[in-house]
Amino acid sequence: AQSVTQPDIHITVSEGASLELRCNYSYGATPYLFWYVQSPGQGLQLLLKYFSGDTLVQGIKGFEAEFKRSQSSFNLRKPSVHWSDAAEYFCAVGPGTYKYIFGTGTRLKVLA
Amino acid sequence: DVKVTQSSRYLVKRTGEKVFLECVQDMDHENMFWYRQDPGLGLRLIYFSYDVKMKEKGDIPEGYSVSREKKERFSLILESASTNQTSMYLCASTEQGSSGANVLTFGAGSRLTVL
């Protein structure tokens, strides 16, 4: 079955520390992969996407993600977290024009 | 930038009421979606539409219906609201394109409470 797993429900980091949010997927073909961020009370905003090519993709707000086919992973990273990064992060797989599968989200808390 | 506008940010309704959630996008996108977001469950697709008057059921369509009379507008209808429909509802749209390569653009969400 197609699925996306975000194993960490909550993550707390100190401001200025590095961040890695994990995402694993199960899909039978080459996936299209996305990371979205949701600030409190808001909709989801695209951080970055991977369709093909270079497996390290850069996104907005200093985020990057690396596609590792052998590990079925698409982890999100940021070298230095800012307090404004506190939000909920969703990984998603887009296997088709209409069907997008979302993970359950990781809520990031940033300590001053 | 594409804008997806959900007219009602917060609604409080009573059990049994008919509820309309409206969504409008301004970039001539063919595809529109309604998701439900609940803590620990992520986003679940209720319905989507790929053209005017066309709709397809998503993963959790029970208790919901939709209407798409104009390309820019996609409405979610709760015929008889129940307390288990208390949730955040997110509308999104994408343009027609190569399979899987479309990016969802989301509205700000409508938080519905059913008492």
Coordinates of C-alpha atoms in Angstrom, one line a residue:
Chain A
A1 CA 0.0 0.0 0.0
Q2 CA 1.1 3.5 -0.7
S3 CA 2.0 5.4 2.4
V4 CA 4.1 8.2 3.9
T5 CA 5.5 7.9 7.4
Q6 CA 6.8 10.7 9.5
P7 CA 8.1 8.9 12.6
D8 CA 8.5 12.0 14.8
I9 CA 5.3 13.5 16.0
H10 CA 7.1 16.3 17.9
I11 CA 10.6 17.6 17.7
T12 CA 12.1 20.3 19.9
V13 CA 15.3 22.1 19.0
S14 CA 17.1 25.2 20.2
E15 CA 17.3 28.2 18.1
G16 CA 20.5 28.1 16.0
A17 CA 20.7 24.3 16.1
S18 CA 20.5 22.1 13.1
L19 CA 17.3 20.3 12.2
E20 CA 16.4 17.1 10.4
L21 CA 12.8 15.9 9.9
R22 CA 12.4 12.4 8.7
C23 CA 10.1 11.1 6.0
N24 CA 9.8 7.6 4.6
Y25 CA 7.5 6.5 1.8
S26 CA 6.2 3.4 0.3
Y27 CA 5.4 3.5 -3.3
G28 CA 5.7 1.2 -6.3
A29 CA 7.2 3.7 -8.8
T30 CA 9.3 6.8 -8.8
P31 CA 7.5 9.2 -6.5
Y32 CA 7.0 12.9 -6.7
L33 CA 7.9 14.2 -3.2
F34 CA 6.9 17.3 -1.4
W35 CA 7.5 19.1 1.9
Y36 CA 4.9 21.5 3.2
V37 CA 4.9 23.8 6.2
Q38 CA 1.8 24.9 8.2
S39 CA 2.0 27.8 10.6
P40 CA -0.6 27.9 13.3
G41 CA -4.1 28.6 12.0
Q42 CA -2.9 28.7 8.4
G43 CA -3.0 26.5 5.3
L44 CA -0.1 24.6 4.0
Q45 CA 2.7 26.3 2.1
L46 CA 5.1 24.4 -0.2
L47 CA 8.7 24.3 1.1
L48 CA 10.2 22.3 -1.7
K49 CA 9.6 19.5 -4.2
Y50 CA 11.4 16.7 -5.9
F51 CA 10.4 15.5 -9.3
S52 CA 13.6 14.2 -10.9
G53 CA 17.3 15.1 -11.3
D54 CA 19.6 16.2 -8.5
T55 CA 18.5 14.3 -5.4
L56 CA 19.4 17.3 -3.1
V57 CA 16.8 20.0 -3.5
Q58 CA 16.7 23.4 -2.1
G59 CA 13.6 25.1 -0.9
I60 CA 12.4 28.3 0.6
K61 CA 13.5 29.6 4.0
G62 CA 16.8 27.9 3.9
F63 CA 15.4 24.3 3.9
E64 CA 16.8 21.5 1.8
A65 CA 15.8 17.8 1.4
E66 CA 17.6 14.8 0.0
F67 CA 15.9 12.0 -1.9
K68 CA 17.4 8.6 -1.1
R69 CA 15.8 6.0 -3.3
S70 CA 17.6 3.1 -1.6
Q71 CA 16.2 4.1 1.8
S72 CA 12.8 5.4 0.5
S73 CA 13.4 8.6 2.3
F74 CA 13.1 12.3 1.7
N75 CA 14.4 14.0 4.9
L76 CA 14.1 17.7 5.4
R77 CA 17.1 19.6 6.8
K78 CA 18.0 23.1 7.9
P79 CA 21.5 24.0 9.2
S80 CA 20.3 26.6 11.7
V81 CA 16.8 26.9 12.9
H82 CA 15.1 30.2 13.6
W83 CA 12.3 30.8 16.1
S84 CA 10.0 31.5 13.2
D85 CA 10.4 28.0 11.9
A86 CA 8.2 26.7 14.7
A87 CA 5.3 25.1 12.8
E88 CA 4.0 21.7 11.6
Y89 CA 5.7 20.0 8.7
F90 CA 4.1 17.6 6.3
C91 CA 5.8 15.3 3.8
A92 CA 3.7 14.2 0.8
V93 CA 3.9 11.9 -2.1
G94 CA 2.3 12.7 -5.4
P95 CA 1.8 9.5 -7.4
G96 CA -0.8 10.9 -9.7
T97 CA -2.5 14.1 -10.8
Y98 CA -5.2 13.8 -8.2
K99 CA -3.9 11.5 -5.5
Y100 CA -1.5 13.0 -3.0
I101 CA -0.6 11.0 0.1
F102 CA 0.3 13.0 3.2
G103 CA 2.2 12.0 6.3
T104 CA 0.7 12.7 9.7
G105 CA 3.0 15.7 10.3
T106 CA 5.8 16.7 12.6
R107 CA 5.3 19.5 15.0
L108 CA 8.5 21.6 15.5
K109 CA 9.1 23.6 18.7
V110 CA 12.0 26.0 18.8
L111 CA 13.5 27.0 22.1
A112 CA 14.9 30.5 22.5
Chain B
D1 CA 0.8 34.0 -7.0
V2 CA -2.1 31.6 -7.0
K3 CA -4.6 32.4 -4.4
V4 CA -7.0 30.0 -2.9
T5 CA -9.5 31.7 -0.7
Q6 CA -11.7 30.1 1.8
S7 CA -14.4 32.5 2.8
S8 CA -15.1 31.2 6.3
R9 CA -12.1 30.8 8.6
Y10 CA -14.1 29.8 11.7
L11 CA -17.6 28.4 11.9
V12 CA -19.7 27.1 14.7
K13 CA -22.7 25.1 13.8
R14 CA -25.2 22.9 15.6
T15 CA -25.8 19.2 15.0
G16 CA -28.1 18.6 12.0
E17 CA -27.5 22.0 10.4
K18 CA -26.6 22.2 6.7
V19 CA -23.1 23.6 6.3
F20 CA -21.5 25.2 3.2
L21 CA -17.8 25.7 2.9
E22 CA -16.8 27.9 0.0
C23 CA -13.5 27.9 -1.8
V24 CA -12.4 30.2 -4.7
Q25 CA -9.2 30.1 -6.7
D26 CA -8.0 32.8 -9.0
M27 CA -5.6 31.1 -11.4
D28 CA -7.8 29.2 -13.7
H29 CA -6.8 25.8 -12.2
E30 CA -8.6 22.8 -13.4
N31 CA -8.3 20.6 -10.3
M32 CA -9.7 21.5 -6.9
F33 CA -9.6 19.5 -3.7
W34 CA -11.2 19.3 -0.3
Y35 CA -9.2 17.8 2.6
R36 CA -9.9 17.3 6.2
Q37 CA -7.1 17.7 8.7
D38 CA -7.2 16.1 12.2
P39 CA -4.4 15.8 14.7
G40 CA -2.4 12.7 14.3
L41 CA -4.2 11.8 11.0
G42 CA -2.6 14.3 8.6
L43 CA -4.6 15.3 5.6
R44 CA -7.4 13.1 4.2
L45 CA -9.0 13.7 0.9
I46 CA -12.7 14.1 0.9
Y47 CA -13.5 15.0 -2.7
F48 CA -11.8 16.4 -5.7
S49 CA -12.9 17.9 -9.0
Y50 CA -11.0 17.9 -12.3
D51 CA -13.5 20.0 -14.2
V52 CA -16.7 22.0 -13.9
K53 CA -19.5 19.7 -12.7
M54 CA -17.1 16.8 -12.4
K55 CA -16.2 15.3 -9.1
E56 CA -14.6 12.2 -7.6
K57 CA -14.8 10.7 -4.2
G58 CA -11.6 10.8 -2.1
D59 CA -10.8 8.6 0.9
I60 CA -13.5 9.9 3.3
P61 CA -16.5 11.1 1.3
E62 CA -19.2 9.9 3.7
G63 CA -21.3 12.7 5.1
Y64 CA -20.1 15.2 2.5
S65 CA -21.0 16.4 -0.9
V66 CA -19.5 18.9 -3.3
S67 CA -20.5 21.3 -6.0
R68 CA -18.5 22.8 -8.8
E69 CA -20.7 25.0 -11.0
K70 CA -17.9 27.4 -12.0
K71 CA -14.3 26.6 -12.6
E72 CA -13.0 28.9 -9.9
R73 CA -15.4 27.8 -7.1
F74 CA -15.6 24.5 -5.3
S75 CA -18.0 24.1 -2.4
L76 CA -18.1 21.5 0.3
I77 CA -21.5 20.7 1.8
L78 CA -22.3 18.9 5.0
E79 CA -26.0 18.0 4.6
S80 CA -26.5 17.3 8.3
A81 CA -23.6 18.3 10.4
S82 CA -22.5 15.9 13.1
T83 CA -20.1 16.4 16.0
N84 CA -17.5 14.0 14.4
Q85 CA -17.2 16.5 11.5
T86 CA -15.6 19.0 13.8
S87 CA -12.3 19.6 12.1
M88 CA -10.1 21.8 10.0
Y89 CA -11.1 21.8 6.3
L90 CA -8.5 22.7 3.7
C91 CA -9.2 23.5 0.1
A92 CA -6.5 23.3 -2.6
S93 CA -6.0 23.6 -6.3
T94 CA -3.6 22.5 -9.0
E95 CA -3.3 23.1 -12.7
Q96 CA -3.7 20.3 -15.1
G97 CA -0.4 18.9 -16.1
S98 CA 1.8 15.9 -16.2
S99 CA 0.9 13.2 -13.7
G100 CA 2.1 13.9 -10.3
A101 CA 4.1 17.0 -11.1
N102 CA 1.5 19.4 -9.9
V103 CA 1.9 21.4 -6.7
L104 CA -1.0 21.8 -4.4
T105 CA -1.8 25.4 -3.5
F106 CA -3.8 25.6 -0.3
G107 CA -6.2 28.0 1.2
A108 CA -5.9 29.1 4.8
G109 CA -8.4 26.6 6.1
S110 CA -11.9 26.6 7.6
R111 CA -12.1 25.5 11.2
L112 CA -15.6 24.0 11.8
T113 CA -17.0 23.2 15.2
V114 CA -20.2 21.3 15.4
L115 CA -22.0 21.4 18.8

